PDB file of C-alpha atoms in Angstrom:
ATOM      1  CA  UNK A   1     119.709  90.031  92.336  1.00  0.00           C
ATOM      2  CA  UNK A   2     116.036  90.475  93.675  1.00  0.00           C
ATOM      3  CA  UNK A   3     113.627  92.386  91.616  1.00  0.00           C
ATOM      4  CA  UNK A   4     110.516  93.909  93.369  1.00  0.00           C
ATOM      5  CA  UNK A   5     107.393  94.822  91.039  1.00  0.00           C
ATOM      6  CA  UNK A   6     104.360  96.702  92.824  1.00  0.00           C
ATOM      7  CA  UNK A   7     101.235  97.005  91.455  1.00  0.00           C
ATOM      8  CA  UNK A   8      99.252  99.080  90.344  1.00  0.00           C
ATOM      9  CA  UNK A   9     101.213 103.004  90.238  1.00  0.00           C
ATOM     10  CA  UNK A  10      98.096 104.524  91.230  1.00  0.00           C
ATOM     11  CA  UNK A  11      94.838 103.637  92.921  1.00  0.00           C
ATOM     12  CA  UNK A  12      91.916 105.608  93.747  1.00  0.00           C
ATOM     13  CA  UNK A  13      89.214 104.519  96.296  1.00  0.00           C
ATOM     14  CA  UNK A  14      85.875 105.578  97.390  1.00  0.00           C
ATOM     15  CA  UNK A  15      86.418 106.805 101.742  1.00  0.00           C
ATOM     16  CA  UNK A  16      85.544 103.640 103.795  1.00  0.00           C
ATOM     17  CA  UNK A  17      86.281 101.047 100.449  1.00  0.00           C
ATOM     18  CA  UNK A  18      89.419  98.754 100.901  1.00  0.00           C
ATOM     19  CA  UNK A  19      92.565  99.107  99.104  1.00  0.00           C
ATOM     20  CA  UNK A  20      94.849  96.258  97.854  1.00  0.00           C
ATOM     21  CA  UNK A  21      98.245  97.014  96.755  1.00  0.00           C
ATOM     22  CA  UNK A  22     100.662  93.869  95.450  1.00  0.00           C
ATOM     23  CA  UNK A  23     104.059  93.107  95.095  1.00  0.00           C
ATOM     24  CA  UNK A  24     105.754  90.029  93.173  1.00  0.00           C
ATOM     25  CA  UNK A  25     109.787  89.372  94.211  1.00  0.00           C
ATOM     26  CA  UNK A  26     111.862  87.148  92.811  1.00  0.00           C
ATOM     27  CA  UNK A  27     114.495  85.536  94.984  1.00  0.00           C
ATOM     28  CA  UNK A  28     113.538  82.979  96.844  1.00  0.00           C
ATOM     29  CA  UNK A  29     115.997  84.070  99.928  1.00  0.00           C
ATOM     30  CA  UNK A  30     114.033  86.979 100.745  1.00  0.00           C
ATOM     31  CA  UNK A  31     112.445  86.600 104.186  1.00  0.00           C
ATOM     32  CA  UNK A  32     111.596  89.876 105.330  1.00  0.00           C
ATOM     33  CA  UNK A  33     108.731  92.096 103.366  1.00  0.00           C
ATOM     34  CA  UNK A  34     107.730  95.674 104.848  1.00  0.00           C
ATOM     35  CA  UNK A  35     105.588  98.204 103.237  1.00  0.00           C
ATOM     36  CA  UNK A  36     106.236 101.505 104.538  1.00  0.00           C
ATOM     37  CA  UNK A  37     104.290 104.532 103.928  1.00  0.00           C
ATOM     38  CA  UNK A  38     105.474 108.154 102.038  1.00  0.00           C
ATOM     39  CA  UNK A  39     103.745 111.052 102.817  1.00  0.00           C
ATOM     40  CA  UNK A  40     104.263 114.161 100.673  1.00  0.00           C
ATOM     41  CA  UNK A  41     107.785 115.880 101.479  1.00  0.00           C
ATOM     42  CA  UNK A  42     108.199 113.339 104.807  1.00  0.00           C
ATOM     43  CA  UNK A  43     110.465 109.948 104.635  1.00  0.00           C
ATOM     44  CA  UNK A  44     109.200 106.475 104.149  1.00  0.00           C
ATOM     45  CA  UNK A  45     107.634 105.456 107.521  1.00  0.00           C
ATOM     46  CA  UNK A  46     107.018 101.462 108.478  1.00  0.00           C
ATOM     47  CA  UNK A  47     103.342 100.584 108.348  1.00  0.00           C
ATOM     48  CA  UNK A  48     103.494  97.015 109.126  1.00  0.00           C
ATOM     49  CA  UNK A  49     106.198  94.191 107.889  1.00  0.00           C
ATOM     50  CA  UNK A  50     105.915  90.180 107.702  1.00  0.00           C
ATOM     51  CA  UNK A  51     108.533  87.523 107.569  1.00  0.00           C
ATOM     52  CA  UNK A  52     108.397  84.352 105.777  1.00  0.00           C
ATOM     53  CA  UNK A  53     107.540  81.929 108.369  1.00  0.00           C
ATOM     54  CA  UNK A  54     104.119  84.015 108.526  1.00  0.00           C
ATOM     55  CA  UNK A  55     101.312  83.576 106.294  1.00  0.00           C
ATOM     56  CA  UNK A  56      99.680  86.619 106.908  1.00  0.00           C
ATOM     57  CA  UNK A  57      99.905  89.420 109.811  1.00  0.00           C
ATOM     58  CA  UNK A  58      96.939  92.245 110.747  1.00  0.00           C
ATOM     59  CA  UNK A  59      97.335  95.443 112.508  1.00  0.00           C
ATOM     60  CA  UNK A  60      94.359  97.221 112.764  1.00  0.00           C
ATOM     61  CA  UNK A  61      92.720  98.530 109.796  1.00  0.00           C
ATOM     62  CA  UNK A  62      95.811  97.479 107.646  1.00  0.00           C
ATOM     63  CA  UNK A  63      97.320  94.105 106.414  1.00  0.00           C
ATOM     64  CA  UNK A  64      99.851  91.592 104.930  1.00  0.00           C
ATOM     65  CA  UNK A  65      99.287  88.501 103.206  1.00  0.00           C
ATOM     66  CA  UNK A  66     102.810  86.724 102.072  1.00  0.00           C
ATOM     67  CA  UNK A  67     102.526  83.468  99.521  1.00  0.00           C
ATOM     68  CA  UNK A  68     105.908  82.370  99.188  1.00  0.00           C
ATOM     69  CA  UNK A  69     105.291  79.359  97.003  1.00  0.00           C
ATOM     70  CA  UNK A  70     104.127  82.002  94.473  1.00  0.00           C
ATOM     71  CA  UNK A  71     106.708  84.755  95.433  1.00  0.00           C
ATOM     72  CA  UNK A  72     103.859  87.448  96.115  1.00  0.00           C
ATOM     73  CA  UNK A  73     102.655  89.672  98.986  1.00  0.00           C
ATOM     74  CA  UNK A  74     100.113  91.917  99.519  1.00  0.00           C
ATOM     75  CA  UNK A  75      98.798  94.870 101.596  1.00  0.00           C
ATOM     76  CA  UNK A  76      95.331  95.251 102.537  1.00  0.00           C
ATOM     77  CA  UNK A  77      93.963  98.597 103.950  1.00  0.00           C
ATOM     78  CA  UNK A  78      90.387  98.310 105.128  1.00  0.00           C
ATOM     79  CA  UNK A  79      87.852 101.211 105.620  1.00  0.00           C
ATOM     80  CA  UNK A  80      90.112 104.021 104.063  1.00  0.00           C
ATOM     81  CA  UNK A  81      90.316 107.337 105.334  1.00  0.00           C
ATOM     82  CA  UNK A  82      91.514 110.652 103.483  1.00  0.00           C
ATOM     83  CA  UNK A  83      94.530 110.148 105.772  1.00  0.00           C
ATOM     84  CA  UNK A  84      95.222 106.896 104.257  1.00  0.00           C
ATOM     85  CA  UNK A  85      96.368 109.239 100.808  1.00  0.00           C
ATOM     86  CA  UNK A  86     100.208 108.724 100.369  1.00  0.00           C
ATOM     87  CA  UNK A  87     102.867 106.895  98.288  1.00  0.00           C
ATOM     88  CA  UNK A  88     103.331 103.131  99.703  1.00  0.00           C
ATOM     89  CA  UNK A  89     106.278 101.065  99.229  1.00  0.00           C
ATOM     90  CA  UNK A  90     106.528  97.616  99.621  1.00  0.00           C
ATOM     91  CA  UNK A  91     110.225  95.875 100.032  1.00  0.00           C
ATOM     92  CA  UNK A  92     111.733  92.551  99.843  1.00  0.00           C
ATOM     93  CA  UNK A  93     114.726  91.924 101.956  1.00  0.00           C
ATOM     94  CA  UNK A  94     117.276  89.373 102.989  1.00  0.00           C
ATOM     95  CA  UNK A  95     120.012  89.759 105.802  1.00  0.00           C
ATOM     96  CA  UNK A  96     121.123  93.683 104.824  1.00  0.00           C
ATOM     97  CA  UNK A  97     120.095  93.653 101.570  1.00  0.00           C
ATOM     98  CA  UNK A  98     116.333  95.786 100.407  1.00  0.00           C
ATOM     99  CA  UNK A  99     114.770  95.769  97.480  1.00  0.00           C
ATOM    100  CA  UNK A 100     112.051  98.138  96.893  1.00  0.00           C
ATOM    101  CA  UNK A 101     109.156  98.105  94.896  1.00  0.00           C
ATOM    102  CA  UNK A 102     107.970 101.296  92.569  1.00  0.00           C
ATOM    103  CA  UNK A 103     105.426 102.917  94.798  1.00  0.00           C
ATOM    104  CA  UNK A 104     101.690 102.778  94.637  1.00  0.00           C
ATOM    105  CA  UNK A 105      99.699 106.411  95.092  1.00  0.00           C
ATOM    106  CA  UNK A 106      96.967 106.078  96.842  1.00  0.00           C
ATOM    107  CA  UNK A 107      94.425 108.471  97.197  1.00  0.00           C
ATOM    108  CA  UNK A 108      91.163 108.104  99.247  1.00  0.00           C
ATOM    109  CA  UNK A 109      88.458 110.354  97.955  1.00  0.00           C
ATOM    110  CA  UNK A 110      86.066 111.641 100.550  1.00  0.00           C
TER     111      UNK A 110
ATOM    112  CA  UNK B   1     113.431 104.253 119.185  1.00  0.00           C
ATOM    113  CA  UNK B   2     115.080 103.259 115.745  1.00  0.00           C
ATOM    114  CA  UNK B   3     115.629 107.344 114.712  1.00  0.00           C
ATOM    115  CA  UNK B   4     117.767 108.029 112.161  1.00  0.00           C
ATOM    116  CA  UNK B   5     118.604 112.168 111.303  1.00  0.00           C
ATOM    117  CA  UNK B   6     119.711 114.207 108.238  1.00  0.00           C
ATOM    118  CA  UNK B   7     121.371 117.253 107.882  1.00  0.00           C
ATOM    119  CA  UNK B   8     121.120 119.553 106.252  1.00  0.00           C
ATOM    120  CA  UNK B   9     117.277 119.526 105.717  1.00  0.00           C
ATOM    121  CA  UNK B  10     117.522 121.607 102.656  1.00  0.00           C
ATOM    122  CA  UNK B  11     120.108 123.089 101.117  1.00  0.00           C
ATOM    123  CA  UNK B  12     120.874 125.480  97.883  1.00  0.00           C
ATOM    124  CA  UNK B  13     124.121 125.858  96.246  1.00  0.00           C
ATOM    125  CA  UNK B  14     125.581 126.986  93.025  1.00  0.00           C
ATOM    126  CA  UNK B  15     126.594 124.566  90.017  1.00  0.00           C
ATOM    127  CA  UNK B  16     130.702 123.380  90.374  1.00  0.00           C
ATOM    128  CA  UNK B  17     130.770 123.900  94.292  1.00  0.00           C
ATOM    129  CA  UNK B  18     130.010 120.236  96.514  1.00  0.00           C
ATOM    130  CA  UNK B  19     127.665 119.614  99.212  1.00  0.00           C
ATOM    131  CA  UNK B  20     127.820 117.079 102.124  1.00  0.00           C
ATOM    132  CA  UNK B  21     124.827 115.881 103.481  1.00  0.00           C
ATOM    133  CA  UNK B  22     125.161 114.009 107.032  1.00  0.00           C
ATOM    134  CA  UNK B  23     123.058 110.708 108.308  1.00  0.00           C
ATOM    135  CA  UNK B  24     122.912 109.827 111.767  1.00  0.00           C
ATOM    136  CA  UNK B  25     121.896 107.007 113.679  1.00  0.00           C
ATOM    137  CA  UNK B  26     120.331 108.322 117.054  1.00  0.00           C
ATOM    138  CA  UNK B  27     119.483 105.827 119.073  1.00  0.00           C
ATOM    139  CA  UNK B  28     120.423 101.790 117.358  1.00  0.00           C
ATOM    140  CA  UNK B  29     123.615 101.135 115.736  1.00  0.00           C
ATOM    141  CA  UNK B  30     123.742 100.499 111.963  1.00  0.00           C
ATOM    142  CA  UNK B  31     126.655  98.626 110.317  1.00  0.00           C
ATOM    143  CA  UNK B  32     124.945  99.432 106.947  1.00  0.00           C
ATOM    144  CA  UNK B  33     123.695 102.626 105.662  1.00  0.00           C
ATOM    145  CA  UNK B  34     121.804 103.180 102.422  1.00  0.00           C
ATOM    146  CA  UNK B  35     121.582 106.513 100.102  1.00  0.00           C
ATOM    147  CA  UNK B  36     118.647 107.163  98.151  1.00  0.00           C
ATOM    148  CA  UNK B  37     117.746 109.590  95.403  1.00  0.00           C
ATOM    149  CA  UNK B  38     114.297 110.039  94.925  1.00  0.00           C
ATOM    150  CA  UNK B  39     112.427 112.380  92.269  1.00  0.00           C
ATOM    151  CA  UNK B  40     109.314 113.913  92.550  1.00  0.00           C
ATOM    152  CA  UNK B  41     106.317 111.356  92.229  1.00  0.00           C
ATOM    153  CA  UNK B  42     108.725 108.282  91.716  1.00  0.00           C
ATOM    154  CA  UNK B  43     109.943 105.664  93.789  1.00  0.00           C
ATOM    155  CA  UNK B  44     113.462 105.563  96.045  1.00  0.00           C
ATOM    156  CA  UNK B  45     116.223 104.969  93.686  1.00  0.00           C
ATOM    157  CA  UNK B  46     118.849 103.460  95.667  1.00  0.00           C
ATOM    158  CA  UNK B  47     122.313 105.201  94.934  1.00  0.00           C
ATOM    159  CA  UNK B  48     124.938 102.988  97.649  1.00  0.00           C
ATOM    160  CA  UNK B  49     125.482 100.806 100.297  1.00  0.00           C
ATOM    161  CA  UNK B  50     127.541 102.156 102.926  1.00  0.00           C
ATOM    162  CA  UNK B  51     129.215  99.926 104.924  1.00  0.00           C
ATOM    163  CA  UNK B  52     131.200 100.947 108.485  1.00  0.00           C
ATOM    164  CA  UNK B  53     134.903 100.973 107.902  1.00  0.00           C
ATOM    165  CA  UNK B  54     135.132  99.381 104.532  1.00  0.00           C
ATOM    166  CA  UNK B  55     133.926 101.428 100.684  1.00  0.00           C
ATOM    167  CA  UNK B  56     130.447 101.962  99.916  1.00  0.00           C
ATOM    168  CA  UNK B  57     128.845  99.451  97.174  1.00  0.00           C
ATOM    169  CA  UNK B  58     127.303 101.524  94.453  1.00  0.00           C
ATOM    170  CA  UNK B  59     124.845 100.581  92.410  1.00  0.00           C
ATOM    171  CA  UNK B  60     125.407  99.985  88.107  1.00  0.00           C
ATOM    172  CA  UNK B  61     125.338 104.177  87.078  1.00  0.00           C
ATOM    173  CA  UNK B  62     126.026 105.627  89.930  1.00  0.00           C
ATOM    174  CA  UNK B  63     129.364 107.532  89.984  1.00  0.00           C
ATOM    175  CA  UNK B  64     131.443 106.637  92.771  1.00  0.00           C
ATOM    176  CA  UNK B  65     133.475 110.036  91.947  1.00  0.00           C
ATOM    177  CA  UNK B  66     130.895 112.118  92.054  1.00  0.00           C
ATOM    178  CA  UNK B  67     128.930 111.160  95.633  1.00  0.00           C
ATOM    179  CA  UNK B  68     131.393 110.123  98.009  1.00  0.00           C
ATOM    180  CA  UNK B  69     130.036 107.917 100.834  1.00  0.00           C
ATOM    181  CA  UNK B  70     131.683 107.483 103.805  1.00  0.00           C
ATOM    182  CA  UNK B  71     130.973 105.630 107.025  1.00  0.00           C
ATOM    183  CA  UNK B  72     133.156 106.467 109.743  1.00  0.00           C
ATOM    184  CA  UNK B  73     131.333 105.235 112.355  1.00  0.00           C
ATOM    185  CA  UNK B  74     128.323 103.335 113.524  1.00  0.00           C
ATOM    186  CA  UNK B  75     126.174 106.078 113.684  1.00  0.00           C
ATOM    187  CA  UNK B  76     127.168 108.138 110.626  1.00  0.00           C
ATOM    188  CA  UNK B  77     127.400 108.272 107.153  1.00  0.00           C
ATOM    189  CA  UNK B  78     127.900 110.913 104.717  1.00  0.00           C
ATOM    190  CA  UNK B  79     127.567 111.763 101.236  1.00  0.00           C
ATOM    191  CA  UNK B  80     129.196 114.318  99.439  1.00  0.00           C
ATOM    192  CA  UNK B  81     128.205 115.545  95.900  1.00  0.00           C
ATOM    193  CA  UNK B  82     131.172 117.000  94.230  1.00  0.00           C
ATOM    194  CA  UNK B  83     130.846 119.194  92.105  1.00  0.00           C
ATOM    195  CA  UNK B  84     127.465 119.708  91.701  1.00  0.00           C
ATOM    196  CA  UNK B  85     125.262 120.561  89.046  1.00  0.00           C
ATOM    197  CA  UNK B  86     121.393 121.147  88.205  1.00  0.00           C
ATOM    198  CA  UNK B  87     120.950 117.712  87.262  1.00  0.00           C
ATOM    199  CA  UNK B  88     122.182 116.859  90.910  1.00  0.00           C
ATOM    200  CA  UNK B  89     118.821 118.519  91.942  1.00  0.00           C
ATOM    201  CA  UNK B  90     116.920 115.918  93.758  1.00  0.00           C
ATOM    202  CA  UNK B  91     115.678 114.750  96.726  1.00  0.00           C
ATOM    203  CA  UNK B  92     117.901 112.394  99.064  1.00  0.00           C
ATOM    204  CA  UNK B  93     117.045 109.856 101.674  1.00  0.00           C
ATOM    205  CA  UNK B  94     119.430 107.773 104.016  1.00  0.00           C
ATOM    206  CA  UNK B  95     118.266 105.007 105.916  1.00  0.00           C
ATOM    207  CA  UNK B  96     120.217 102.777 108.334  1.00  0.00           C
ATOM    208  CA  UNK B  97     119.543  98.976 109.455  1.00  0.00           C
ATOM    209  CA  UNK B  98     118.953  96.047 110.294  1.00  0.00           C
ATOM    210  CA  UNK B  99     121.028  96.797 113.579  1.00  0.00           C
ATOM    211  CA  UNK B 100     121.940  96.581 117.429  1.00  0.00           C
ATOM    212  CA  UNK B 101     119.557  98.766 119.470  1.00  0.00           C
ATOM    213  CA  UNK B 102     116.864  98.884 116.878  1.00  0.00           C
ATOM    214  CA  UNK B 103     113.228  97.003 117.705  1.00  0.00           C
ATOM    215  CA  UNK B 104     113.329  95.197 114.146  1.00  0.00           C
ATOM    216  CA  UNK B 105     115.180  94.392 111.518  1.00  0.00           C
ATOM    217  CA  UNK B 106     113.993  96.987 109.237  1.00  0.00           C
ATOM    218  CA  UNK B 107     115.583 100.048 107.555  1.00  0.00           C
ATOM    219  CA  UNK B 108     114.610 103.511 108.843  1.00  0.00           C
ATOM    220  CA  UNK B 109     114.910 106.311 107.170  1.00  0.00           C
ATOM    221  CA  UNK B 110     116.160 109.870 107.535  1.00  0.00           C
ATOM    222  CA  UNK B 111     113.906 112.902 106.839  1.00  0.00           C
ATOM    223  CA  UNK B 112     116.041 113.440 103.481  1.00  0.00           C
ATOM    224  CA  UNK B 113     117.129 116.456 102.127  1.00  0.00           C
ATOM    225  CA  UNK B 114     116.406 118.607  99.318  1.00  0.00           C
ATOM    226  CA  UNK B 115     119.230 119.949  97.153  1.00  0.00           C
ATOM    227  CA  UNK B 116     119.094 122.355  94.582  1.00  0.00           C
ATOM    228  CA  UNK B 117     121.709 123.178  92.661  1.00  0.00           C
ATOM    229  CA  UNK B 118     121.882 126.774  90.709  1.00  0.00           C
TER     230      UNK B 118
END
């Protein structure tokens, strides 16, 4: 089956700095990668998502970069704010099946 | 669109009695749901797949006697811890997807619900 590593488990950043969370998967069959963002007591909520056929994909001050020859993806979060502070998850996923990385913590110091 | 509900929100009960908790699909219909367990600080651990009309899919640990899934219907799935003890004590999320009605082919997820177990 697919196996989803996210690193790192925490990351700190300096307001206004950027913040890069990654994730390796391993099946090659997986063709849909969101990251989806926790906050504290509330459910996973989708930030932004990419499919394979896209290299990378930009929604504001947040994005996705996908390499598929290497199996990796990445979000990008540019010009934190203190309300950027929350557990992100990314996932790997093909037809019904998700597999979800560990979580980063992110918190943006002020 | 793409909402997906969870009852109860919270719930307390005492060890050896069992608690249902109820996922909904408001607005999209889901041919899959998915259970999750998640502790404090750590990542979603996914319990089952719950497919409509046909047994849930549970993942290597996971008793199948203990948290009965069922998925009557293309809106709702339930779990129901039998039994319960304080171990049980967690945190747990449903989330339903890809499917018809829903903007993308993502999962969304309930608003989970807290169980403690005296």
């Amino acid at each position: 089956g697919e196996n989803v590593e996210q690193h790192p488990s925490t990351l700190s950043v300096q307001e206004g700095d950027s913040a890069v969370i990654k994730c390796t998967y391993s099946d090659s069959a997986s063709n849909y990668f969101p990251w989806y963002k926790q906050e504290l007591g509330k459910r996973p909520q989708l930030i932004i998502d990419i499919r394979s056929n896209v290299g990378e994909k930009k929604d504001q001050r947040i994005a996705v970069t996908l390499n598929k020859t290497a199996k990796h993806f990445s979000l990008h979060i540019t010009e934190t704010q203190p309300e950027d502070s929350a557990v992100y998850f990314c996932a790997a996923s093909w037809g019904n099946q998700f597999y979800f990385g560990t979580g980063t913590s992110l918190t943006v110091i002020p | 669109g793409a909402v997906v509900s969870q009852h109860p929100s919270r719930v307390i009960c005492k060890s050896g009695t069992s608690v249902k908790i109820e996922c909904r699909s408001l607005d999209f219909q889901a041919t899959t749901m998915f259970w999750y367990r998640q502790f404090p600080k750590q990542s979603l651990m996914l319990m089952a797949t719950s497919n409509e009309g046909s047994k849930a899919t549970y993942e290597q640990g996971v008793e199948k006697d203990k948290f009965l899934i069922n998925h009557a219907s293309l809106t709702l799935s339930t779990l129901t811890v039998t039994s319960a003890h304080p171990e049980d004590s967690s945190f747990y999320i449903c989330s339903a997807g890809p499917g018809t009605g829903a903007s993308t082919d993502t999962q969304y997820f309930g608003p989970g619900t807290r169980l403690t177990v005296l």
